[in-house]
């Protein structure tokens, strides 16, 4: 299992799925989202939509990738 990486220290490889942790001040904890970064280094969700919440930590996600007809 991979450990969490601070976004201030390192960014993930482009187009690889990651679990991203975003601070939630109301719950005093982190929310996690399945995201990836694009070639410009911006965070996007599984639909390719820009993700506007601040990401503090990330780790690679072990998810299957569909190539072809699923």
Short mmCIF file of N, CA, C and O in Angstrom, two decimals:
data_model
loop_
_atom_site.label_atom_id
_atom_site.label_comp_id
_atom_site.label_asym_id
_atom_site.label_seq_id
_atom_site.Cartn_x
_atom_site.Cartn_y
_atom_site.Cartn_z
N UNK A 1 0.85 -1.18 0.00
CA UNK A 1 0.00 0.00 0.00
C UNK A 1 0.89 1.24 0.00
O UNK A 1 1.84 1.33 0.77
N UNK A 2 0.59 2.18 -0.88
CA UNK A 2 1.40 3.39 -0.95
C UNK A 2 1.04 4.35 0.16
O UNK A 2 -0.08 4.33 0.70
N UNK A 3 1.99 5.19 0.49
CA UNK A 3 1.73 6.20 1.51
C UNK A 3 1.30 7.49 0.84
O UNK A 3 1.49 7.70 -0.35
N UNK A 4 0.71 8.37 1.63
CA UNK A 4 0.25 9.66 1.12
C UNK A 4 1.43 10.57 0.83
O UNK A 4 2.41 10.58 1.56
N UNK A 5 1.35 11.32 -0.26
CA UNK A 5 2.40 12.25 -0.69
C UNK A 5 1.87 13.67 -0.59
O UNK A 5 0.76 13.96 -1.05
N UNK A 6 2.66 14.55 -0.01
CA UNK A 6 2.30 15.96 0.13
C UNK A 6 2.38 16.63 -1.24
O UNK A 6 3.38 16.51 -1.94
N UNK A 7 1.33 17.36 -1.64
CA UNK A 7 1.32 18.02 -2.95
C UNK A 7 2.37 19.12 -3.06
O UNK A 7 2.75 19.49 -4.16
N UNK A 8 2.84 19.63 -1.92
CA UNK A 8 3.89 20.66 -1.96
C UNK A 8 5.25 20.06 -2.33
O UNK A 8 6.13 20.75 -2.79
N UNK A 9 5.39 18.75 -2.12
CA UNK A 9 6.67 18.08 -2.40
C UNK A 9 6.71 17.43 -3.77
O UNK A 9 7.75 17.38 -4.41
N UNK A 10 5.57 16.87 -4.21
CA UNK A 10 5.58 16.10 -5.45
C UNK A 10 4.17 16.03 -6.04
O UNK A 10 3.19 15.95 -5.31
N UNK A 11 4.11 16.07 -7.37
CA UNK A 11 2.84 15.91 -8.09
C UNK A 11 2.83 14.52 -8.73
O UNK A 11 3.86 13.97 -9.07
N UNK A 12 1.62 13.94 -8.93
CA UNK A 12 1.56 12.61 -9.55
C UNK A 12 1.83 12.66 -11.04
O UNK A 12 1.78 13.72 -11.66
N UNK A 13 2.10 11.49 -11.63
CA UNK A 13 2.28 11.37 -13.07
C UNK A 13 0.97 11.70 -13.76
O UNK A 13 -0.10 11.31 -13.30
N UNK A 14 1.05 12.40 -14.88
CA UNK A 14 -0.14 12.81 -15.63
C UNK A 14 -0.95 11.60 -16.05
O UNK A 14 -0.41 10.59 -16.48
N UNK A 15 -2.26 11.73 -15.92
CA UNK A 15 -3.25 10.74 -16.35
C UNK A 15 -3.25 9.42 -15.59
O UNK A 15 -3.88 8.47 -16.03
N UNK A 16 -2.57 9.35 -14.47
CA UNK A 16 -2.66 8.14 -13.64
C UNK A 16 -3.66 8.43 -12.54
O UNK A 16 -3.62 9.49 -11.92
N UNK A 17 -4.60 7.51 -12.26
CA UNK A 17 -5.59 7.76 -11.22
C UNK A 17 -4.94 7.79 -9.84
O UNK A 17 -4.06 7.00 -9.53
N UNK A 18 -5.42 8.72 -9.03
CA UNK A 18 -4.92 8.86 -7.66
C UNK A 18 -6.08 9.10 -6.71
O UNK A 18 -7.14 9.60 -7.11
N UNK A 19 -5.88 8.70 -5.46
CA UNK A 19 -6.76 9.14 -4.40
C UNK A 19 -6.20 10.48 -3.93
O UNK A 19 -5.01 10.58 -3.63
N UNK A 20 -7.05 11.49 -3.89
CA UNK A 20 -6.63 12.82 -3.48
C UNK A 20 -7.38 13.21 -2.21
O UNK A 20 -8.60 13.02 -2.12
N UNK A 21 -6.65 13.73 -1.24
CA UNK A 21 -7.23 14.14 0.03
C UNK A 21 -7.37 15.66 0.06
O UNK A 21 -6.40 16.38 -0.14
N UNK A 22 -8.59 16.11 0.30
CA UNK A 22 -8.89 17.54 0.34
C UNK A 22 -9.36 17.90 1.75
O UNK A 22 -10.24 17.22 2.30
N UNK A 23 -8.80 18.97 2.35
CA UNK A 23 -9.20 19.32 3.71
C UNK A 23 -10.67 19.73 3.79
O UNK A 23 -11.17 20.40 2.90
N UNK A 24 -11.34 19.31 4.85
CA UNK A 24 -12.71 19.70 5.12
C UNK A 24 -12.74 20.34 6.50
O UNK A 24 -12.69 19.66 7.51
N UNK A 25 -12.82 21.67 6.52
CA UNK A 25 -12.76 22.41 7.78
C UNK A 25 -13.98 22.15 8.66
O UNK A 25 -13.88 22.19 9.89
N UNK A 26 -15.13 21.87 8.08
CA UNK A 26 -16.34 21.62 8.86
C UNK A 26 -16.22 20.34 9.66
O UNK A 26 -16.57 20.28 10.84
N UNK A 27 -15.70 19.27 9.04
CA UNK A 27 -15.55 17.97 9.71
C UNK A 27 -14.21 17.82 10.42
O UNK A 27 -14.00 16.82 11.08
N UNK A 28 -13.31 18.78 10.26
CA UNK A 28 -11.95 18.70 10.83
C UNK A 28 -11.26 17.41 10.39
O UNK A 28 -10.66 16.70 11.20
N UNK A 29 -11.40 17.08 9.12
CA UNK A 29 -10.77 15.89 8.56
C UNK A 29 -10.56 16.11 7.06
O UNK A 29 -10.67 17.23 6.58
N UNK A 30 -10.26 15.05 6.35
CA UNK A 30 -10.04 15.12 4.91
C UNK A 30 -11.11 14.32 4.17
O UNK A 30 -11.54 13.28 4.65
N UNK A 31 -11.53 14.84 3.02
CA UNK A 31 -12.38 14.09 2.10
C UNK A 31 -11.48 13.53 1.02
O UNK A 31 -10.52 14.17 0.61
N UNK A 32 -11.78 12.33 0.55
CA UNK A 32 -10.96 11.72 -0.50
C UNK A 32 -11.77 11.60 -1.80
O UNK A 32 -12.98 11.34 -1.76
N UNK A 33 -11.09 11.80 -2.90
CA UNK A 33 -11.69 11.77 -4.22
C UNK A 33 -10.78 11.01 -5.17
O UNK A 33 -9.56 11.08 -5.04
N UNK A 34 -11.37 10.32 -6.14
CA UNK A 34 -10.60 9.65 -7.18
C UNK A 34 -10.41 10.65 -8.31
O UNK A 34 -11.37 11.07 -8.94
N UNK A 35 -9.17 11.07 -8.54
CA UNK A 35 -8.86 12.12 -9.51
C UNK A 35 -7.65 11.73 -10.36
O UNK A 35 -7.05 10.69 -10.15
N UNK A 36 -7.29 12.60 -11.29
CA UNK A 36 -6.04 12.50 -12.05
C UNK A 36 -5.61 13.92 -12.41
O UNK A 36 -6.39 14.86 -12.26
N UNK A 37 -4.38 14.08 -12.84
CA UNK A 37 -3.93 15.40 -13.28
C UNK A 37 -3.79 15.39 -14.80
O UNK A 37 -3.47 14.37 -15.40
N UNK A 38 -4.05 16.55 -15.40
CA UNK A 38 -3.91 16.65 -16.85
C UNK A 38 -2.51 17.15 -17.18
O UNK A 38 -1.68 17.36 -16.30
N UNK A 39 -2.24 17.36 -18.47
CA UNK A 39 -0.90 17.77 -18.89
C UNK A 39 -0.51 19.15 -18.37
O UNK A 39 0.66 19.48 -18.32
N UNK A 40 -1.51 19.95 -17.94
CA UNK A 40 -1.23 21.27 -17.37
C UNK A 40 -1.09 21.23 -15.86
O UNK A 40 -0.92 22.25 -15.21
N UNK A 41 -1.19 20.03 -15.28
CA UNK A 41 -1.03 19.88 -13.83
C UNK A 41 -2.28 20.20 -13.04
O UNK A 41 -2.23 20.31 -11.82
N UNK A 42 -3.43 20.31 -13.72
CA UNK A 42 -4.68 20.60 -13.02
C UNK A 42 -5.39 19.31 -12.65
O UNK A 42 -5.34 18.32 -13.37
N UNK A 43 -6.05 19.32 -11.50
CA UNK A 43 -6.77 18.15 -11.02
C UNK A 43 -8.09 18.01 -11.76
O UNK A 43 -8.82 18.98 -11.94
N UNK A 44 -8.42 16.78 -12.18
CA UNK A 44 -9.69 16.50 -12.86
C UNK A 44 -10.32 15.24 -12.28
O UNK A 44 -9.62 14.34 -11.82
N UNK A 45 -11.67 15.19 -12.34
CA UNK A 45 -12.36 13.99 -11.86
C UNK A 45 -12.45 12.95 -12.97
O UNK A 45 -11.86 13.13 -14.04
N UNK A 46 -13.19 11.87 -12.72
CA UNK A 46 -13.25 10.77 -13.69
C UNK A 46 -13.94 11.15 -15.00
O UNK A 46 -13.81 10.45 -16.00
N UNK A 47 -14.67 12.27 -15.00
CA UNK A 47 -15.34 12.74 -16.21
C UNK A 47 -14.51 13.78 -16.96
O UNK A 47 -14.93 14.29 -17.98
N UNK A 48 -13.34 14.12 -16.41
CA UNK A 48 -12.48 15.12 -17.04
C UNK A 48 -12.81 16.55 -16.63
O UNK A 48 -12.25 17.50 -17.17
N UNK A 49 -13.71 16.71 -15.66
CA UNK A 49 -14.10 18.04 -15.20
C UNK A 49 -13.09 18.55 -14.17
O UNK A 49 -12.65 17.80 -13.30
N UNK A 50 -12.73 19.83 -14.30
CA UNK A 50 -11.79 20.43 -13.36
C UNK A 50 -12.30 20.32 -11.93
O UNK A 50 -13.48 20.51 -11.66
N UNK A 51 -11.39 20.00 -11.02
CA UNK A 51 -11.69 19.86 -9.60
C UNK A 51 -11.14 21.09 -8.90
O UNK A 51 -9.94 21.34 -8.94
N UNK A 52 -12.01 21.87 -8.27
CA UNK A 52 -11.60 23.17 -7.74
C UNK A 52 -11.25 23.19 -6.26
O UNK A 52 -10.78 24.20 -5.77
N UNK A 53 -11.44 22.08 -5.55
CA UNK A 53 -11.07 22.07 -4.14
C UNK A 53 -9.56 21.93 -4.01
O UNK A 53 -8.89 21.35 -4.86
N UNK A 54 -9.03 22.44 -2.91
CA UNK A 54 -7.58 22.33 -2.65
C UNK A 54 -7.23 20.89 -2.30
O UNK A 54 -7.88 20.26 -1.48
N UNK A 55 -6.18 20.37 -2.95
CA UNK A 55 -5.70 19.02 -2.67
C UNK A 55 -4.44 19.14 -1.81
O UNK A 55 -3.51 19.86 -2.16
N UNK A 56 -4.41 18.44 -0.69
CA UNK A 56 -3.27 18.49 0.21
C UNK A 56 -2.36 17.27 0.05
O UNK A 56 -1.14 17.40 0.12
N UNK A 57 -2.95 16.09 -0.16
CA UNK A 57 -2.18 14.86 -0.25
C UNK A 57 -2.76 13.98 -1.36
O UNK A 57 -3.92 14.11 -1.72
N UNK A 58 -1.93 13.07 -1.88
CA UNK A 58 -2.39 12.14 -2.90
C UNK A 58 -1.62 10.85 -2.80
O UNK A 58 -0.54 10.80 -2.22
N UNK A 59 -2.18 9.77 -3.35
CA UNK A 59 -1.46 8.51 -3.52
C UNK A 59 -2.08 7.79 -4.72
O UNK A 59 -3.26 7.93 -5.03
N UNK A 60 -1.25 7.04 -5.43
CA UNK A 60 -1.73 6.34 -6.61
C UNK A 60 -2.83 5.36 -6.24
O UNK A 60 -2.78 4.71 -5.21
N UNK A 61 -3.83 5.28 -7.11
CA UNK A 61 -4.96 4.38 -6.90
C UNK A 61 -4.78 3.13 -7.75
O UNK A 61 -4.42 3.22 -8.92
N UNK A 62 -5.04 2.00 -7.16
CA UNK A 62 -4.95 0.74 -7.89
C UNK A 62 -6.34 0.42 -8.44
O UNK A 62 -7.13 -0.28 -7.84
N UNK A 63 -6.63 1.02 -9.60
CA UNK A 63 -7.93 0.80 -10.24
C UNK A 63 -7.72 0.23 -11.63
O UNK A 63 -6.76 0.57 -12.31
N UNK A 64 -8.61 -0.65 -12.06
CA UNK A 64 -8.47 -1.21 -13.41
C UNK A 64 -8.77 -0.16 -14.48
O UNK A 64 -9.61 0.69 -14.28
N UNK A 65 -8.07 -0.24 -15.58
CA UNK A 65 -8.28 0.68 -16.69
C UNK A 65 -8.88 -0.10 -17.84
O UNK A 65 -8.34 -1.14 -18.23
N UNK A 66 -9.99 0.39 -18.37
CA UNK A 66 -10.65 -0.29 -19.48
C UNK A 66 -10.03 0.17 -20.79
O UNK A 66 -10.03 1.36 -21.08
N UNK A 67 -9.51 -0.76 -21.55
CA UNK A 67 -8.96 -0.45 -22.86
C UNK A 67 -9.78 -1.20 -23.91
O UNK A 67 -9.72 -2.42 -23.97
N UNK A 68 -10.56 -0.47 -24.67
CA UNK A 68 -11.42 -1.10 -25.65
C UNK A 68 -12.84 -1.20 -25.14
O UNK A 68 -13.29 -0.37 -24.35
N UNK A 69 -13.55 -2.22 -25.55
CA UNK A 69 -14.96 -2.40 -25.15
C UNK A 69 -15.04 -3.05 -23.79
O UNK A 69 -14.43 -4.07 -23.54
N UNK A 70 -15.81 -2.43 -22.89
CA UNK A 70 -15.97 -2.98 -21.54
C UNK A 70 -17.37 -3.57 -21.37
O UNK A 70 -18.31 -3.05 -21.86
#
